[in-house]
mmCIF file of C-alpha atoms and ligand atoms in Angstrom:
data_model
loop_
_atom_site.group_PDB
_atom_site.id
_atom_site.type_symbol
_atom_site.label_atom_id
_atom_site.label_comp_id
_atom_site.label_asym_id
_atom_site.label_seq_id
_atom_site.Cartn_x
_atom_site.Cartn_y
_atom_site.Cartn_z
ATOM 1 C CA UNK A 14 53.589 -87.650 -54.473
ATOM 2 C CA UNK A 15 54.469 -89.441 -51.237
ATOM 3 C CA UNK A 16 57.198 -91.939 -51.833
ATOM 4 C CA UNK A 17 56.868 -93.628 -48.448
ATOM 5 C CA UNK A 18 55.568 -93.057 -44.935
ATOM 6 C CA UNK A 19 57.330 -94.725 -42.048
ATOM 7 C CA UNK A 20 57.360 -94.554 -38.280
ATOM 8 C CA UNK A 21 60.424 -94.525 -36.126
ATOM 9 C CA UNK A 22 59.757 -95.513 -32.496
ATOM 10 C CA UNK A 23 61.544 -93.061 -30.216
ATOM 11 C CA UNK A 24 62.630 -93.515 -26.591
ATOM 12 C CA UNK A 25 61.398 -97.043 -25.885
ATOM 13 C CA UNK A 26 61.156 -98.232 -22.262
ATOM 14 C CA UNK A 27 62.844 -101.576 -21.586
ATOM 15 C CA UNK A 28 61.589 -104.332 -19.305
ATOM 16 C CA UNK A 29 63.987 -107.226 -18.924
ATOM 17 C CA UNK A 30 62.422 -110.611 -18.161
ATOM 18 C CA UNK A 31 64.689 -113.330 -16.793
ATOM 19 C CA UNK A 32 63.189 -116.783 -16.203
ATOM 20 C CA UNK A 33 65.020 -119.433 -14.192
ATOM 21 C CA UNK A 34 64.926 -123.100 -15.123
ATOM 22 C CA UNK A 35 61.863 -124.552 -13.328
ATOM 23 C CA UNK A 36 63.805 -127.040 -11.171
ATOM 24 C CA UNK A 37 66.377 -124.417 -10.143
ATOM 25 C CA UNK A 38 63.599 -121.933 -9.399
ATOM 26 C CA UNK A 39 61.701 -124.416 -7.215
ATOM 27 C CA UNK A 40 64.791 -125.193 -5.127
ATOM 28 C CA UNK A 41 65.830 -121.545 -4.777
ATOM 29 C CA UNK A 42 62.287 -120.428 -3.954
ATOM 30 C CA UNK A 43 61.916 -123.029 -1.192
ATOM 31 C CA UNK A 44 65.100 -121.726 0.452
ATOM 32 C CA UNK A 45 64.127 -118.067 0.011
ATOM 33 C CA UNK A 46 60.615 -118.620 1.309
ATOM 34 C CA UNK A 47 61.867 -120.342 4.466
ATOM 35 C CA UNK A 48 64.326 -117.527 5.143
ATOM 36 C CA UNK A 49 61.756 -114.788 4.499
ATOM 37 C CA UNK A 50 59.264 -116.523 6.802
ATOM 38 C CA UNK A 51 61.974 -116.677 9.471
ATOM 39 C CA UNK A 52 62.771 -112.965 9.103
ATOM 40 C CA UNK A 53 59.140 -111.900 9.320
ATOM 41 C CA UNK A 54 58.182 -114.118 12.287
ATOM 42 C CA UNK A 55 56.441 -113.321 14.493
ATOM 43 C CA UNK A 56 54.257 -111.512 11.990
ATOM 44 C CA UNK A 57 52.908 -108.236 13.341
ATOM 45 C CA UNK A 58 49.258 -107.342 12.796
ATOM 46 C CA UNK A 59 48.773 -105.286 9.601
ATOM 47 C CA UNK A 60 45.818 -103.315 8.238
ATOM 48 C CA UNK A 61 43.583 -104.892 5.587
ATOM 49 C CA UNK A 62 45.118 -104.408 2.124
ATOM 50 C CA UNK A 63 48.626 -104.034 3.538
ATOM 51 C CA UNK A 64 51.584 -106.410 3.432
ATOM 52 C CA UNK A 65 54.595 -107.555 5.427
ATOM 53 C CA UNK A 66 58.029 -106.332 4.382
ATOM 54 C CA UNK A 67 61.444 -107.297 5.675
ATOM 55 C CA UNK A 68 64.269 -104.847 6.308
ATOM 56 C CA UNK A 69 65.910 -103.478 3.150
ATOM 57 C CA UNK A 70 69.328 -105.076 3.703
ATOM 58 C CA UNK A 71 68.723 -108.627 2.507
ATOM 59 C CA UNK A 72 71.617 -108.265 0.036
ATOM 60 C CA UNK A 73 74.008 -108.120 3.003
ATOM 61 C CA UNK A 74 72.751 -111.354 4.575
ATOM 62 C CA UNK A 75 74.609 -114.620 3.836
ATOM 63 C CA UNK A 76 71.295 -116.486 3.403
ATOM 64 C CA UNK A 77 70.600 -114.354 0.305
ATOM 65 C CA UNK A 78 74.055 -114.708 -1.298
ATOM 66 C CA UNK A 79 72.736 -116.994 -4.038
ATOM 67 C CA UNK A 80 69.944 -114.539 -4.797
ATOM 68 C CA UNK A 81 72.388 -111.612 -4.896
ATOM 69 C CA UNK A 82 74.503 -113.511 -7.420
ATOM 70 C CA UNK A 83 71.417 -114.015 -9.586
ATOM 71 C CA UNK A 84 70.563 -110.295 -9.484
ATOM 72 C CA UNK A 85 74.156 -109.286 -10.213
ATOM 73 C CA UNK A 86 74.367 -111.642 -13.176
ATOM 74 C CA UNK A 87 71.091 -110.359 -14.614
ATOM 75 C CA UNK A 88 72.150 -106.739 -13.998
ATOM 76 C CA UNK A 89 75.410 -107.310 -15.855
ATOM 77 C CA UNK A 90 73.381 -108.585 -18.808
ATOM 78 C CA UNK A 91 71.257 -105.420 -18.696
ATOM 79 C CA UNK A 92 74.353 -103.201 -18.483
ATOM 80 C CA UNK A 93 75.902 -104.981 -21.466
ATOM 81 C CA UNK A 94 72.678 -104.583 -23.436
ATOM 82 C CA UNK A 95 72.710 -100.839 -22.679
ATOM 83 C CA UNK A 96 76.470 -100.542 -23.332
ATOM 84 C CA UNK A 97 77.080 -99.124 -19.871
ATOM 85 C CA UNK A 98 78.867 -102.140 -18.405
ATOM 86 C CA UNK A 99 82.120 -100.222 -17.870
ATOM 87 C CA UNK A 100 80.375 -98.505 -14.942
ATOM 88 C CA UNK A 101 80.007 -101.038 -12.101
ATOM 89 C CA UNK A 102 76.672 -101.192 -10.304
ATOM 90 C CA UNK A 103 75.751 -102.366 -6.817
ATOM 91 C CA UNK A 104 72.562 -103.391 -5.073
ATOM 92 C CA UNK A 105 71.533 -100.490 -2.822
ATOM 93 C CA UNK A 106 68.458 -102.042 -1.248
ATOM 94 C CA UNK A 107 66.790 -105.446 -1.212
ATOM 95 C CA UNK A 108 63.681 -106.469 0.690
ATOM 96 C CA UNK A 109 60.981 -109.120 0.624
ATOM 97 C CA UNK A 110 57.235 -108.519 0.391
ATOM 98 C CA UNK A 111 54.515 -110.874 1.519
ATOM 99 C CA UNK A 112 51.107 -109.922 0.165
ATOM 100 C CA UNK A 113 48.302 -111.895 1.789
ATOM 101 C CA UNK A 114 44.856 -112.187 0.245
ATOM 102 C CA UNK A 115 43.486 -108.666 -0.275
ATOM 103 C CA UNK A 116 46.868 -106.881 -0.279
ATOM 104 C CA UNK A 117 48.090 -104.673 -3.112
ATOM 105 C CA UNK A 118 50.954 -102.279 -3.956
ATOM 106 C CA UNK A 119 49.884 -98.791 -5.050
ATOM 107 C CA UNK A 120 51.716 -97.029 -7.895
ATOM 108 C CA UNK A 121 55.259 -95.997 -7.015
ATOM 109 C CA UNK A 122 58.796 -95.804 -8.348
ATOM 110 C CA UNK A 123 62.263 -96.110 -6.803
ATOM 111 C CA UNK A 124 64.103 -92.737 -6.721
ATOM 112 C CA UNK A 125 67.882 -92.354 -6.506
ATOM 113 C CA UNK A 126 68.618 -95.575 -8.348
ATOM 114 C CA UNK A 127 69.322 -96.535 -11.965
ATOM 115 C CA UNK A 128 67.500 -99.865 -12.119
ATOM 116 C CA UNK A 129 64.899 -101.616 -10.011
ATOM 117 C CA UNK A 130 63.597 -105.123 -10.100
ATOM 118 C CA UNK A 131 61.531 -107.824 -8.536
ATOM 119 C CA UNK A 132 61.817 -111.594 -8.240
ATOM 120 C CA UNK A 133 58.840 -113.857 -7.647
ATOM 121 C CA UNK A 134 59.220 -116.467 -4.919
ATOM 122 C CA UNK A 135 55.582 -117.525 -4.638
ATOM 123 C CA UNK A 136 52.568 -116.547 -6.711
ATOM 124 C CA UNK A 137 48.917 -117.443 -6.007
ATOM 125 C CA UNK A 138 47.565 -120.086 -8.331
ATOM 126 C CA UNK A 139 45.235 -117.545 -9.905
ATOM 127 C CA UNK A 140 48.332 -115.752 -11.225
ATOM 128 C CA UNK A 141 48.989 -112.069 -11.062
ATOM 129 C CA UNK A 142 50.519 -109.262 -13.034
ATOM 130 C CA UNK A 143 52.610 -106.178 -12.433
ATOM 131 C CA UNK A 144 51.370 -103.021 -14.112
ATOM 132 C CA UNK A 145 53.600 -100.285 -15.537
ATOM 133 C CA UNK A 146 52.577 -96.738 -16.311
ATOM 134 C CA UNK A 147 53.781 -94.643 -19.238
ATOM 135 C CA UNK A 148 55.761 -91.746 -17.699
ATOM 136 C CA UNK A 149 54.555 -89.353 -20.399
ATOM 137 C CA UNK A 150 51.280 -87.599 -19.634
ATOM 138 C CA UNK A 151 48.534 -88.734 -22.001
ATOM 139 C CA UNK A 152 46.372 -85.636 -22.103
ATOM 140 C CA UNK A 153 44.708 -86.399 -25.434
ATOM 141 C CA UNK A 154 43.528 -89.969 -25.668
ATOM 142 C CA UNK A 155 41.167 -90.667 -28.555
ATOM 143 C CA UNK A 156 39.761 -94.159 -28.065
ATOM 144 C CA UNK A 157 41.402 -96.310 -30.717
ATOM 145 C CA UNK A 158 39.702 -99.312 -32.260
ATOM 146 C CA UNK A 159 42.645 -101.278 -30.902
ATOM 147 C CA UNK A 160 45.235 -100.227 -28.307
ATOM 148 C CA UNK A 161 48.873 -100.647 -29.282
ATOM 149 C CA UNK A 162 52.172 -99.726 -27.646
ATOM 150 C CA UNK A 163 51.760 -96.305 -29.256
ATOM 151 C CA UNK A 164 48.306 -95.531 -27.857
ATOM 152 C CA UNK A 165 48.135 -97.355 -24.508
ATOM 153 C CA UNK A 166 49.338 -95.457 -21.443
ATOM 154 C CA UNK A 167 50.047 -98.612 -19.471
ATOM 155 C CA UNK A 168 51.423 -102.090 -19.948
ATOM 156 C CA UNK A 169 51.768 -105.126 -17.742
ATOM 157 C CA UNK A 170 53.767 -108.310 -17.385
ATOM 158 C CA UNK A 171 53.023 -111.686 -15.896
ATOM 159 C CA UNK A 172 54.402 -112.364 -12.432
ATOM 160 C CA UNK A 173 55.429 -115.988 -12.211
ATOM 161 C CA UNK A 174 57.515 -118.037 -9.835
ATOM 162 C CA UNK A 175 61.188 -118.036 -10.783
ATOM 163 C CA UNK A 176 60.860 -114.871 -12.862
ATOM 164 C CA UNK A 177 63.067 -111.811 -12.355
ATOM 165 C CA UNK A 178 62.054 -108.473 -13.833
ATOM 166 C CA UNK A 179 64.389 -105.490 -14.190
ATOM 167 C CA UNK A 180 63.285 -102.032 -15.333
ATOM 168 C CA UNK A 181 64.380 -98.387 -15.093
ATOM 169 C CA UNK A 182 63.984 -97.159 -11.506
ATOM 170 C CA UNK A 183 61.896 -94.188 -12.692
ATOM 171 C CA UNK A 184 59.239 -96.432 -14.244
ATOM 172 C CA UNK A 185 56.081 -96.261 -12.140
ATOM 173 C CA UNK A 186 54.513 -99.614 -11.321
ATOM 174 C CA UNK A 187 51.820 -101.185 -9.179
ATOM 175 C CA UNK A 188 50.439 -104.571 -8.245
ATOM 176 C CA UNK A 189 46.728 -105.264 -8.071
ATOM 177 C CA UNK A 190 44.910 -106.873 -5.177
ATOM 178 C CA UNK A 191 45.892 -110.435 -4.414
ATOM 179 C CA UNK A 192 42.582 -112.206 -4.884
ATOM 180 C CA UNK A 193 44.188 -115.634 -4.767
ATOM 181 C CA UNK A 194 44.038 -117.983 -1.798
ATOM 182 C CA UNK A 195 47.786 -118.154 -1.166
ATOM 183 C CA UNK A 196 50.277 -115.424 -0.350
ATOM 184 C CA UNK A 197 52.197 -113.552 -2.990
ATOM 185 C CA UNK A 198 55.886 -113.446 -2.024
ATOM 186 C CA UNK A 199 58.390 -111.346 -3.926
ATOM 187 C CA UNK A 200 61.823 -109.818 -3.404
ATOM 188 C CA UNK A 201 62.398 -106.262 -4.622
ATOM 189 C CA UNK A 202 65.758 -104.609 -5.194
ATOM 190 C CA UNK A 203 67.413 -101.442 -6.457
ATOM 191 C CA UNK A 204 70.681 -101.017 -8.339
ATOM 192 C CA UNK A 205 72.805 -97.902 -8.603
ATOM 193 C CA UNK A 206 76.252 -97.098 -10.004
ATOM 194 C CA UNK A 207 79.049 -97.446 -7.488
ATOM 195 C CA UNK A 208 80.901 -94.188 -6.705
ATOM 196 C CA UNK A 209 78.435 -92.244 -8.839
ATOM 197 C CA UNK A 210 79.450 -88.755 -7.639
ATOM 198 C CA UNK A 211 83.174 -89.470 -8.017
ATOM 199 C CA UNK A 212 83.125 -91.130 -11.421
ATOM 200 C CA UNK A 213 79.982 -90.166 -13.344
ATOM 201 C CA UNK A 214 78.458 -86.884 -12.178
ATOM 202 C CA UNK A 215 80.909 -84.365 -13.669
ATOM 203 C CA UNK A 216 79.827 -82.437 -16.820
ATOM 204 C CA UNK A 217 79.665 -84.563 -19.988
ATOM 205 C CA UNK A 218 81.283 -81.895 -22.170
ATOM 206 C CA UNK A 219 84.906 -80.860 -22.568
ATOM 207 C CA UNK A 220 85.921 -77.283 -21.693
ATOM 208 C CA UNK A 221 86.903 -75.234 -24.741
ATOM 209 C CA UNK A 222 89.209 -72.888 -22.860
ATOM 210 C CA UNK A 223 91.338 -72.928 -19.790
ATOM 211 C CA UNK A 224 92.930 -76.279 -20.586
ATOM 212 C CA UNK A 225 96.376 -77.115 -19.230
ATOM 213 C CA UNK A 226 96.789 -73.946 -17.166
HETATM 214 FE FE1 FE2 B 26 58.459 -101.309 -6.633
#
């Protein structure tokens, strides 16, 4: 009686992965690392498990101009992919994180922005991953014989030097404990539409009466 049974995947969550050419990444990362070290020196004492963070205005500093260009180029690619590139976006915050051995980032998201992202300057040799959490509550979770995108309530991606990740700002994410010997250095950023309240926040429907009065 059944002619066919199909599945249509609804409301997927995108994660954009941008990898630099290895030689370009190595050169850029050396410059970024030196500048981040300079900004954080002298390093204050921090509790075990914590990390050092710079101020959130790196996108305004000339030393990060090359990095800003990289983020803007990648963000334009995302906007084109989503067909929203007629609405210009701007970086609203940009800061560096240094996670020493034992440090981690608990689950969080980045409110009041459209996109968020992270770029990896230095990753411990043991490698590390960033974990993402499904925003939908998974109240009923029968244990499947094999987890897939449709049954898992989390996913992760490899963090590697020279890699830029961009994702929706509402997507909750976390980073596990750095159990490597070297420090994990990354630069995080947020992107939001310029002039959002003036150009995008009015109702999306047309009035049916009261026109031209
Ligand atoms: Fe984050």
